[in-house]
Amino acid sequence: RLGSVSPQVVERCVAAAGYSVGEFAALVFAGALGFAEALYAVKVRAEAMQKASEAVPSGMLSVVGRREANYKFACLEARKHCESLGIENPVCTVSNYLFPDSRVIAGHLQALEFLQENARKYYFKRAKMLPVSGAFHTRLMEPAVEPLAEVLKSIEIQKPLLCVYSNVDGKKYMHSKHIQKLLVKQVVSPVLWEQTMHSVYERKQGTEFPYTYEVGPGNQLGAVLKQCNLKAWKQYKHVDALEDEEEAE
């Protein structure tokens, strides 16, 4: 869709990034993964993560905090609460860094319920459960690691034709083995999206910001960019292929 409307945009593109599973799309766009192989890997990943989700009652909590909010301390107290309930080795940790003062916390349901009930104590302005089935991007997803690792070993991965930034460390992928390793690690690691935005748009003062295109349904990443970097957001556009298909029909 973007290529047909603005082929010059695709030709001049210098960097790509994808949020969580969107990282596979970014790597396909950059020529590192074939479309069919990436789709198969995503299918295996989704099924394995769903299976891991069913093993433990867990979920994800979207949190907007005040400046004083200490997310690590809140998670520590929520884990202690779980231990008092007899839950062994409980999980409660930041799983997604979205923008300043906005995080997603994931883990055992009892921990997330504790945080919701004590939101004011931890300086959370908002704490809302997300409609997902598990604690993605935490160690509760460890059962999904091996199935995805096996699939990625069987897929030919090329060096990207342009810079692709990893969710795991917010830095550029260096080579094919690096991609293989970090795509697996991403399943059990927090999504460092806020840090990725800083890496992508870091530039000397006075340097112009590039055009940014969000491709796909929804413009949530644009809203996040606005919170992370207002100057970069001013050059942002959203492209939704589904909308155009509906108009054509």
XYZ file of N, CA and C in Angstrom:
747
model
N 0.841 -1.216 0.000
C 0.000 0.000 0.000
C 0.875 1.263 0.000
N 1.812 1.363 0.909
C 2.702 2.540 0.962
C 3.535 2.621 -0.319
N 3.985 1.454 -0.795
C 4.795 1.409 -2.011
C 4.037 1.856 -3.246
N 2.735 1.536 -3.310
C 1.951 1.909 -4.490
C 1.590 3.397 -4.479
N 1.369 3.956 -3.280
C 1.006 5.376 -3.183
C 2.241 6.272 -3.245
N 3.268 5.890 -2.521
C 4.488 6.712 -2.453
C 5.731 5.837 -2.622
N 5.998 5.369 -3.858
C 7.164 4.493 -4.051
C 8.469 5.132 -3.618
N 8.571 6.467 -3.749
C 9.814 7.150 -3.366
C 10.059 7.053 -1.859
N 8.988 6.956 -1.084
C 9.119 6.828 0.381
C 9.811 5.512 0.713
N 9.362 4.439 0.066
C 9.955 3.113 0.303
C 11.412 3.103 -0.152
N 11.679 3.701 -1.313
C 13.046 3.710 -1.858
C 14.017 4.488 -0.966
N 13.526 5.562 -0.349
C 14.405 6.415 0.458
C 14.423 6.035 1.940
N 13.637 5.036 2.302
C 13.530 4.663 3.722
C 14.896 4.248 4.278
N 15.229 4.754 5.452
C 16.545 4.467 6.041
C 16.464 3.591 7.291
N 15.271 3.498 7.895
C 15.170 2.716 9.128
C 13.751 2.203 9.330
N 13.645 1.101 10.066
C 12.332 0.523 10.366
C 12.346 -0.052 11.780
N 11.176 -0.095 12.377
C 11.021 -0.721 13.696
C 9.601 -1.237 13.801
N 9.415 -2.303 14.551
C 8.078 -2.867 14.737
C 7.852 -3.185 16.200
N 6.643 -2.935 16.656
C 6.307 -3.130 18.070
C 5.893 -4.579 18.311
N 6.642 -5.277 19.164
C 6.357 -6.675 19.516
C 6.331 -7.549 18.246
N 5.198 -8.155 17.936
C 5.139 -9.030 16.752
C 5.393 -8.229 15.467
N 5.170 -6.907 15.521
C 5.417 -6.049 14.359
C 6.870 -6.009 13.930
N 7.745 -6.482 14.811
C 9.163 -6.522 14.463
C 9.410 -7.471 13.276
N 8.599 -8.517 13.175
C 8.708 -9.438 12.028
C 8.369 -8.697 10.735
N 7.332 -7.853 10.779
C 6.948 -7.065 9.594
C 8.071 -6.111 9.205
N 8.694 -5.488 10.201
C 9.800 -4.558 9.918
C 10.963 -5.297 9.251
N 11.229 -6.513 9.699
C 12.329 -7.298 9.131
C 12.005 -7.812 7.722
N 10.735 -8.099 7.470
C 10.311 -8.469 6.103
C 10.495 -7.266 5.181
N 10.043 -6.103 5.642
C 10.170 -4.855 4.876
C 11.632 -4.566 4.534
N 12.523 -4.865 5.484
C 13.951 -4.575 5.301
C 14.683 -5.679 4.527
N 13.955 -6.713 4.082
C 14.564 -7.771 3.280
C 15.317 -8.819 4.074
N 15.169 -8.805 5.401
C 15.894 -9.780 6.232
C 15.168 -11.122 6.286
N 13.838 -11.075 6.217
C 13.015 -12.291 6.263
C 12.096 -12.347 5.056
N 11.851 -13.554 4.550
C 10.854 -13.730 3.501
C 9.464 -13.636 4.130
N 8.480 -13.159 3.357
C 7.140 -12.953 3.909
C 6.516 -14.258 4.415
N 6.556 -15.311 3.591
C 5.915 -16.584 3.964
C 6.587 -17.198 5.193
N 7.919 -17.148 5.231
C 8.658 -17.710 6.375
C 8.354 -16.933 7.652
N 8.287 -15.610 7.527
C 7.993 -14.768 8.691
C 6.587 -15.057 9.220
N 5.645 -15.234 8.297
C 4.259 -15.524 8.677
C 4.185 -16.847 9.436
N 4.949 -17.833 8.967
C 4.975 -19.136 9.642
C 5.581 -19.006 11.037
N 6.665 -18.248 11.140
C 7.319 -18.040 12.446
C 6.371 -17.341 13.417
N 5.616 -16.362 12.909
C 4.649 -15.626 13.738
C 3.545 -16.568 14.221
N 3.117 -17.483 13.341
C 2.076 -18.466 13.707
C 2.569 -19.362 14.843
N 3.773 -19.884 14.693
C 4.359 -20.753 15.726
C 4.523 -19.978 17.030
N 5.005 -18.756 16.923
C 5.206 -17.888 18.092
C 3.881 -17.660 18.826
N 2.830 -17.326 18.059
C 1.523 -17.030 18.656
C 0.946 -18.254 19.365
N 1.038 -19.406 18.710
C 0.495 -20.642 19.297
C 1.257 -21.032 20.558
N 2.583 -20.883 20.525
C 3.407 -21.232 21.687
C 3.153 -20.274 22.852
N 2.969 -18.988 22.535
C 2.692 -18.003 23.584
C 1.306 -18.215 24.188
N 0.354 -18.609 23.348
C -0.991 -18.894 23.851
C -0.963 -20.086 24.806
N -0.203 -21.093 24.421
C -0.076 -22.295 25.262
C 0.566 -21.936 26.606
N 1.599 -21.088 26.571
C 2.264 -20.645 27.799
C 1.290 -19.838 28.666
N 0.432 -19.040 28.017
C -0.547 -18.220 28.741
C -1.542 -19.083 29.507
N -1.921 -20.197 28.897
C -2.928 -21.075 29.509
C -2.399 -21.802 30.739
N -1.073 -21.865 30.868
C -0.463 -22.602 31.986
C -0.586 -21.868 33.316
N -0.632 -20.534 33.277
C -0.652 -19.717 34.505
C -1.660 -18.568 34.353
N -2.527 -18.341 35.366
C -3.428 -17.175 35.280
C -2.599 -15.885 35.337
N -2.481 -15.230 34.214
C -1.613 -14.058 34.119
C -2.216 -13.050 33.160
N -1.626 -11.863 33.109
C -2.154 -10.832 32.224
C -1.234 -9.629 32.155
N -1.788 -8.518 31.644
C -1.012 -7.295 31.461
C -1.836 -6.097 31.918
N -1.165 -5.175 32.580
C -1.801 -3.994 33.161
C -1.168 -2.736 32.562
N -1.991 -1.922 31.906
C -1.497 -0.660 31.349
C -1.515 0.394 32.459
N -0.366 1.022 32.686
C -0.235 1.966 33.798
C 0.272 3.320 33.307
N -0.415 4.369 33.732
C 0.101 5.731 33.552
C 0.404 6.247 34.951
N 1.650 6.594 35.194
C 2.061 6.992 36.530
C 2.370 8.472 36.647
N 2.376 8.937 37.872
C 2.840 10.292 38.143
C 4.371 10.268 38.128
N 4.979 11.444 38.182
C 6.447 11.530 38.165
C 7.075 10.715 39.303
N 6.358 10.642 40.451
C 6.915 9.966 41.641
C 6.815 8.444 41.553
N 6.102 7.932 40.560
C 5.864 6.482 40.483
C 7.179 5.706 40.384
N 7.280 4.649 41.198
C 8.448 3.757 41.163
C 7.931 2.369 40.783
N 8.048 2.051 39.512
C 7.454 0.823 38.986
C 8.136 -0.431 39.535
N 9.449 -0.369 39.669
C 10.183 -1.541 40.180
C 9.759 -1.866 41.609
N 9.612 -0.825 42.437
C 9.211 -1.022 43.831
C 7.778 -1.570 43.890
N 6.897 -1.029 43.059
C 5.506 -1.499 43.017
C 5.453 -2.986 42.639
N 6.258 -3.364 41.637
C 6.300 -4.772 41.202
C 6.859 -5.673 42.302
N 7.865 -5.185 43.006
C 8.462 -5.950 44.102
C 7.413 -6.226 45.189
N 6.654 -5.198 45.568
C 5.622 -5.375 46.591
C 4.501 -6.293 46.104
N 4.179 -6.225 44.815
C 3.140 -7.105 44.247
C 3.610 -8.560 44.266
N 4.911 -8.768 44.020
C 5.461 -10.147 44.085
C 5.423 -10.670 45.522
N 5.747 -9.788 46.479
C 5.697 -10.183 47.893
C 4.274 -10.559 48.300
N 3.308 -9.804 47.768
C 1.900 -10.106 48.032
C 1.548 -11.507 47.501
N 2.032 -11.816 46.301
C 1.779 -13.138 45.707
C 2.402 -14.252 46.559
N 3.607 -13.997 47.052
C 4.276 -14.988 47.909
C 3.461 -15.234 49.179
N 2.845 -14.181 49.713
C 2.013 -14.325 50.922
C 0.764 -15.164 50.634
N 0.387 -15.242 49.353
C -0.760 -16.075 48.957
C -0.344 -17.514 48.652
N 0.976 -17.760 48.746
C 1.484 -19.113 48.498
C 1.912 -19.357 47.062
N 2.005 -18.292 46.250
C 2.468 -18.446 44.859
C 3.990 -18.486 44.856
N 4.540 -19.554 44.340
C 5.998 -19.686 44.302
C 6.582 -18.962 43.090
N 7.684 -18.269 43.318
C 8.408 -17.609 42.229
C 7.491 -16.729 41.366
N 6.735 -15.821 41.998
C 5.774 -15.019 41.219
C 6.451 -14.058 40.239
N 5.702 -13.712 39.202
C 6.196 -12.786 38.177
C 5.360 -11.508 38.209
N 6.028 -10.380 38.274
C 5.382 -9.069 38.118
C 6.489 -8.101 37.740
N 6.461 -7.641 36.503
C 7.565 -6.821 36.002
C 7.086 -5.913 34.873
N 7.839 -4.857 34.596
C 7.514 -3.999 33.454
C 7.797 -4.782 32.177
N 6.785 -4.896 31.318
C 6.950 -5.670 30.081
C 6.998 -4.793 28.830
N 6.526 -3.558 28.952
C 6.549 -2.632 27.818
C 6.822 -1.215 28.324
N 7.845 -0.574 27.750
C 8.138 0.829 28.031
C 7.584 1.629 26.860
N 6.516 2.387 27.095
C 5.837 3.064 25.996
C 6.320 4.497 25.793
N 6.119 5.329 26.802
C 6.613 6.709 26.762
C 6.786 7.166 28.201
N 7.400 8.316 28.438
C 7.627 8.738 29.822
C 6.333 8.661 30.646
N 6.419 7.988 31.787
C 5.286 7.813 32.714
C 4.214 6.845 32.208
N 4.514 6.077 31.183
C 3.562 5.057 30.724
C 4.276 3.714 30.544
N 3.752 2.714 31.227
C 4.336 1.371 31.188
C 3.224 0.328 31.097
N 3.590 -0.855 30.641
C 2.717 -2.016 30.797
C 3.423 -2.951 31.768
N 2.702 -3.365 32.804
C 3.236 -4.307 33.785
C 2.559 -5.648 33.554
N 3.337 -6.713 33.547
C 2.775 -8.035 33.279
C 3.202 -9.025 34.350
N 2.387 -10.068 34.522
C 2.723 -11.104 35.495
C 1.500 -11.855 35.973
N 1.636 -12.471 37.141
C 0.518 -13.214 37.733
C -0.685 -12.282 37.953
N -1.878 -12.795 37.708
C -3.090 -11.984 37.854
C -3.218 -11.395 39.253
N -2.863 -12.192 40.254
C -2.985 -11.720 41.645
C -2.111 -10.487 41.887
N -0.953 -10.439 41.245
C -0.041 -9.292 41.381
C -0.638 -8.056 40.733
N -1.229 -8.238 39.555
C -1.813 -7.109 38.822
C -3.043 -6.567 39.554
N -3.834 -7.476 40.123
C -5.011 -7.049 40.898
C -4.564 -6.246 42.127
N -3.475 -6.686 42.756
C -2.916 -5.986 43.911
C -2.504 -4.561 43.523
N -1.871 -4.424 42.360
C -1.432 -3.097 41.908
C -2.631 -2.191 41.601
N -3.672 -2.770 41.009
C -4.873 -1.980 40.734
C -5.507 -1.470 42.030
N -5.584 -2.360 43.012
C -6.202 -2.008 44.295
C -5.378 -0.948 45.048
N -4.055 -0.958 44.823
C -3.165 -0.035 45.534
C -2.577 1.039 44.614
N -3.292 1.338 43.555
C -2.791 2.271 42.533
C -2.370 3.619 43.130
N -3.164 4.142 44.038
C -2.858 5.472 44.610
C -1.561 5.443 45.420
N -1.358 4.342 46.150
C -0.140 4.209 46.960
C 1.115 4.306 46.098
N 1.041 3.749 44.868
C 2.216 3.717 43.985
C 2.228 4.880 42.984
N 1.367 5.858 43.198
C 1.293 7.054 42.336
C 0.923 6.719 40.892
N 0.033 5.733 40.724
C -0.486 5.414 39.393
C -1.743 6.248 39.155
N -1.729 7.045 38.094
C -2.924 7.824 37.746
C -3.993 6.904 37.145
N -3.506 5.896 36.412
C -4.426 4.957 35.775
C -3.803 3.576 35.757
N -4.604 2.561 36.034
C -4.127 1.171 35.968
C -5.259 0.327 35.386
N -5.113 -0.065 34.132
C -6.202 -0.723 33.417
C -5.742 -2.064 32.845
N -6.494 -3.107 33.116
C -6.159 -4.433 32.571
C -6.334 -4.423 31.049
N -5.390 -5.036 30.348
C -5.479 -5.135 28.889
C -6.211 -6.422 28.508
N -6.948 -6.404 27.394
C -7.701 -7.598 26.995
C -6.817 -8.640 26.314
N -5.838 -9.156 27.051
C -4.940 -10.192 26.524
C -4.958 -11.386 27.474
N -4.489 -12.519 26.983
C -4.638 -13.760 27.739
C -3.442 -14.124 28.606
N -2.330 -13.380 28.480
C -1.145 -13.782 29.237
C -0.172 -12.651 29.492
N 0.893 -12.992 30.219
C 1.939 -12.012 30.563
C 3.032 -12.054 29.503
N 2.753 -11.448 28.352
C 3.717 -11.450 27.253
C 4.941 -10.617 27.620
N 6.070 -10.999 27.056
C 7.349 -10.317 27.285
C 7.805 -10.398 28.749
N 7.491 -11.540 29.389
C 8.029 -11.858 30.717
C 8.501 -13.314 30.688
N 9.142 -13.762 31.772
C 9.640 -15.144 31.794
C 8.518 -16.183 31.846
N 7.264 -15.745 32.033
C 6.148 -16.693 31.945
C 5.979 -17.207 30.513
N 6.635 -16.550 29.571
C 6.589 -16.987 28.167
C 7.735 -17.937 27.808
N 8.514 -18.355 28.794
C 9.662 -19.235 28.517
C 9.312 -20.506 27.731
N 8.133 -21.116 27.957
C 7.796 -22.304 27.146
C 7.712 -22.021 25.640
N 7.546 -20.749 25.265
C 7.439 -20.383 23.842
C 8.801 -20.184 23.187
N 9.856 -20.116 23.989
C 11.195 -19.810 23.468
C 11.691 -20.898 22.515
N 11.636 -22.135 22.950
C 12.203 -23.234 22.155
C 11.494 -23.428 20.814
N 10.135 -23.454 20.777
C 9.462 -23.597 19.469
C 9.852 -22.517 18.471
N 9.945 -21.257 18.954
C 10.315 -20.169 18.045
C 11.772 -20.287 17.616
N 12.635 -20.647 18.554
C 14.069 -20.807 18.234
C 14.261 -21.864 17.143
N 13.516 -22.961 17.249
C 13.622 -24.046 16.256
C 13.207 -23.572 14.863
N 12.113 -22.827 14.803
C 11.626 -22.326 13.511
C 12.636 -21.362 12.896
N 13.148 -20.459 13.717
C 14.084 -19.454 13.201
C 15.394 -20.078 12.723
N 15.771 -21.215 13.303
C 16.979 -21.931 12.833
C 16.768 -22.460 11.417
N 15.518 -22.794 11.093
C 15.221 -23.388 9.785
C 14.961 -22.345 8.697
N 14.919 -21.072 9.087
C 14.618 -19.992 8.135
C 15.903 -19.275 7.729
N 15.977 -18.940 6.453
C 17.140 -18.170 5.986
C 16.928 -16.700 6.341
N 17.849 -16.164 7.121
C 17.759 -14.752 7.527
C 18.918 -13.983 6.893
N 18.583 -12.901 6.209
C 19.594 -12.078 5.538
C 19.936 -10.863 6.402
N 21.047 -10.222 6.092
C 21.349 -8.935 6.739
C 20.353 -7.910 6.201
N 19.704 -7.116 7.073
C 18.707 -6.144 6.584
C 19.317 -5.131 5.606
N 18.504 -4.706 4.634
C 18.953 -3.725 3.638
C 18.933 -2.301 4.202
N 18.230 -2.129 5.317
C 18.218 -0.842 6.012
C 18.214 -1.111 7.516
N 18.424 -0.085 8.311
C 18.501 -0.260 9.768
C 17.167 -0.732 10.336
N 17.207 -1.803 11.114
C 16.027 -2.247 11.850
C 16.410 -2.268 13.325
N 15.553 -1.658 14.131
C 15.833 -1.545 15.566
C 15.133 -2.665 16.338
N 15.850 -3.241 17.289
C 15.326 -4.356 18.084
C 14.561 -3.874 19.311
N 13.456 -4.559 19.616
C 12.689 -4.285 20.839
C 13.493 -4.613 22.094
N 14.421 -5.562 21.978
C 15.123 -6.085 23.155
C 16.067 -5.058 23.774
N 16.811 -4.328 22.917
C 17.779 -3.362 23.456
C 17.658 -1.962 22.847
N 16.710 -1.788 21.922
C 16.517 -0.467 21.309
C 17.614 -0.091 20.331
N 18.449 -1.082 19.953
C 19.577 -0.799 19.045
C 19.379 -1.482 17.691
N 20.230 -1.120 16.739
C 20.127 -1.687 15.388
C 20.581 -3.147 15.377
N 19.881 -3.948 14.583
C 20.344 -5.319 14.331
C 21.624 -5.256 13.515
N 22.581 -6.120 13.866
C 23.877 -6.079 13.191
C 23.993 -7.091 12.047
N 23.493 -8.325 12.266
C 23.634 -9.379 11.249
C 22.571 -10.452 11.477
N 22.518 -11.450 10.614
C 21.444 -12.448 10.651
C 21.397 -13.249 11.959
N 22.564 -13.641 12.484
C 22.601 -14.392 13.757
C 22.061 -13.544 14.905
N 22.355 -12.266 14.847
C 21.877 -11.306 15.844
C 20.343 -11.251 15.818
N 19.774 -11.220 14.618
C 18.314 -11.195 14.441
C 17.699 -12.459 15.029
N 18.279 -13.606 14.672
C 17.781 -14.904 15.150
C 17.769 -14.955 16.683
N 18.857 -14.503 17.272
C 19.007 -14.543 18.735
C 18.010 -13.605 19.435
N 17.912 -12.364 18.941
C 17.078 -11.378 19.634
C 15.582 -11.572 19.410
N 15.183 -12.128 18.262
C 13.752 -12.409 18.053
C 13.252 -13.436 19.069
N 14.124 -14.370 19.430
C 13.775 -15.365 20.449
C 13.744 -14.700 21.818
N 14.764 -13.911 22.103
C 14.874 -13.232 23.404
C 13.703 -12.269 23.634
N 13.197 -11.706 22.541
C 12.114 -10.723 22.628
C 10.865 -11.287 23.306
N 10.620 -12.577 23.149
C 9.436 -13.227 23.716
C 9.397 -13.099 25.245
N 10.579 -13.118 25.882
C 10.657 -13.081 27.347
C 11.293 -11.785 27.873
N 11.488 -10.812 26.993
C 12.121 -9.546 27.384
C 11.143 -8.390 27.223
N 11.284 -7.344 28.039
C 10.394 -6.193 27.868
C 10.618 -5.501 26.522
N 9.545 -4.948 25.981
C 9.625 -4.175 24.735
C 10.095 -2.764 25.089
N 11.309 -2.431 24.656
C 11.884 -1.113 24.968
C 11.519 -0.108 23.871
N 10.228 0.175 23.752
C 9.782 1.042 22.651
C 10.188 2.498 22.866
N 10.044 2.979 24.087
C 10.444 4.360 24.380
C 11.931 4.555 24.082
N 12.754 3.588 24.498
C 14.194 3.651 24.253
C 14.495 3.566 22.754
N 13.706 2.759 22.035
C 13.878 2.634 20.580
C 13.589 3.971 19.899
N 12.535 4.648 20.343
C 12.195 5.957 19.772
C 13.352 6.953 19.968
N 13.998 6.894 21.123
C 15.138 7.783 21.362
C 16.298 7.431 20.426
N 16.529 6.137 20.217
C 17.610 5.695 19.306
C 17.342 6.135 17.867
N 16.101 5.927 17.415
C 15.735 6.239 16.025
C 15.877 7.732 15.728
N 15.442 8.577 16.686
C 15.373 10.018 16.400
C 16.500 10.832 17.019
N 17.503 10.138 17.532
C 18.654 10.857 18.096
C 19.413 11.571 16.978
N 19.614 12.880 17.117
C 20.330 13.643 16.090
C 20.847 14.953 16.683
N 21.779 15.537 15.997
C 22.346 16.806 16.477
C 21.286 17.892 16.428
N 21.409 18.838 17.366
C 20.460 19.944 17.413
C 20.500 20.716 16.098
N 19.314 21.044 15.601
C 19.232 21.778 14.345
C 19.059 20.876 13.136
N 19.298 19.559 13.304
C 19.108 18.607 12.202
C 17.612 18.331 12.036
N 17.154 18.279 10.802
C 15.727 18.028 10.553
C 15.356 16.597 10.896
N 14.101 16.423 11.305
C 13.614 15.070 11.592
C 13.079 14.433 10.317
N 13.222 13.110 10.194
C 12.756 12.434 8.979
C 11.238 12.274 8.985
N 10.691 11.907 7.817
C 9.274 11.543 7.758
C 9.124 10.156 8.379
N 8.065 9.988 9.137
C 7.793 8.710 9.782
C 6.426 8.210 9.333
N 6.347 6.952 8.947
C 5.089 6.352 8.508
C 4.749 5.174 9.407
N 3.541 5.195 9.958
C 3.044 4.024 10.688
C 2.139 3.264 9.732
N 2.489 2.015 9.472
C 1.756 1.217 8.485
C 0.945 0.151 9.203
N -0.364 0.115 8.943
C -1.208 -0.910 9.557
C -2.400 -0.312 10.270
N -3.209 -1.184 10.873
C -4.421 -0.694 11.541
C -4.098 0.073 12.818
N -4.803 1.162 13.044
C -4.603 1.948 14.270
C -3.401 2.865 14.195
N -3.437 3.901 15.018
C -2.321 4.866 15.023
C -1.746 5.021 16.431
N -1.763 3.912 17.201
C -1.277 3.960 18.587
C 0.201 4.331 18.663
N 1.000 3.843 17.710
C 2.434 4.140 17.759
C 2.699 5.614 17.463
N 1.819 6.216 16.669
C 1.913 7.653 16.428
C 1.638 8.431 17.710
N 0.634 7.981 18.462
C 0.304 8.628 19.742
C 1.469 8.500 20.718
N 2.129 7.337 20.702
C 3.298 7.120 21.570
C 4.445 8.040 21.137
N 4.665 8.134 19.817
C 5.733 8.999 19.295
C 5.515 10.451 19.722
N 4.269 10.887 19.692
C 3.943 12.269 20.088
C 4.393 12.541 21.526
N 4.220 11.525 22.389
C 4.616 11.661 23.797
C 6.133 11.582 23.977
N 6.790 10.799 23.096
C 8.254 10.615 23.201
C 9.027 11.765 22.566
N 8.528 12.229 21.399
C 9.283 13.225 20.640
C 8.322 14.033 19.760
N 7.896 15.163 20.270
C 6.897 15.989 19.580
C 7.404 16.481 18.223
N 8.687 16.838 18.142
C 9.241 17.346 16.881
C 9.236 16.258 15.805
N 9.590 15.032 16.183
C 9.571 13.915 15.228
C 8.136 13.612 14.801
N 7.201 13.704 15.749
C 5.787 13.395 15.469
C 5.199 14.348 14.421
N 5.714 15.565 14.337
C 5.186 16.550 13.373
C 5.414 16.097 11.924
N 6.332 15.148 11.733
C 6.609 14.612 10.391
C 5.996 13.207 10.235
N 5.021 12.882 11.088
C 4.429 11.528 11.121
C 3.173 11.446 10.245
N 3.016 10.298 9.582
C 1.792 10.014 8.822
C 1.381 8.574 9.074
N 0.067 8.325 8.982
C -0.443 6.966 9.181
C -0.972 6.419 7.866
N -0.627 5.180 7.550
C -1.091 4.529 6.325
C -1.818 3.252 6.720
N -3.116 3.171 6.386
C -3.909 1.994 6.737
C -4.422 1.332 5.467
N -3.836 0.177 5.141
C -4.212 -0.535 3.915
C -5.662 -1.010 3.974
N -6.143 -1.394 5.150
C -7.501 -1.928 5.284
C -8.547 -0.888 4.922
N -8.304 0.364 5.324
C -9.252 1.446 5.024
C -9.412 1.603 3.513
N -8.287 1.528 2.818
C -8.322 1.722 1.357
C -9.045 0.575 0.661
N -8.862 -0.646 1.185
C -9.548 -1.791 0.592
C -11.060 -1.641 0.735
N -11.490 -1.142 1.924
C -12.923 -0.935 2.176
C -13.475 0.131 1.234
N -12.702 1.208 1.021
C -13.137 2.276 0.108
C -13.276 1.755 -1.319
N -12.326 0.894 -1.715
C -12.346 0.341 -3.075
C -13.577 -0.532 -3.297
N -13.982 -1.250 -2.239
C -15.160 -2.123 -2.343
C -16.427 -1.286 -2.448
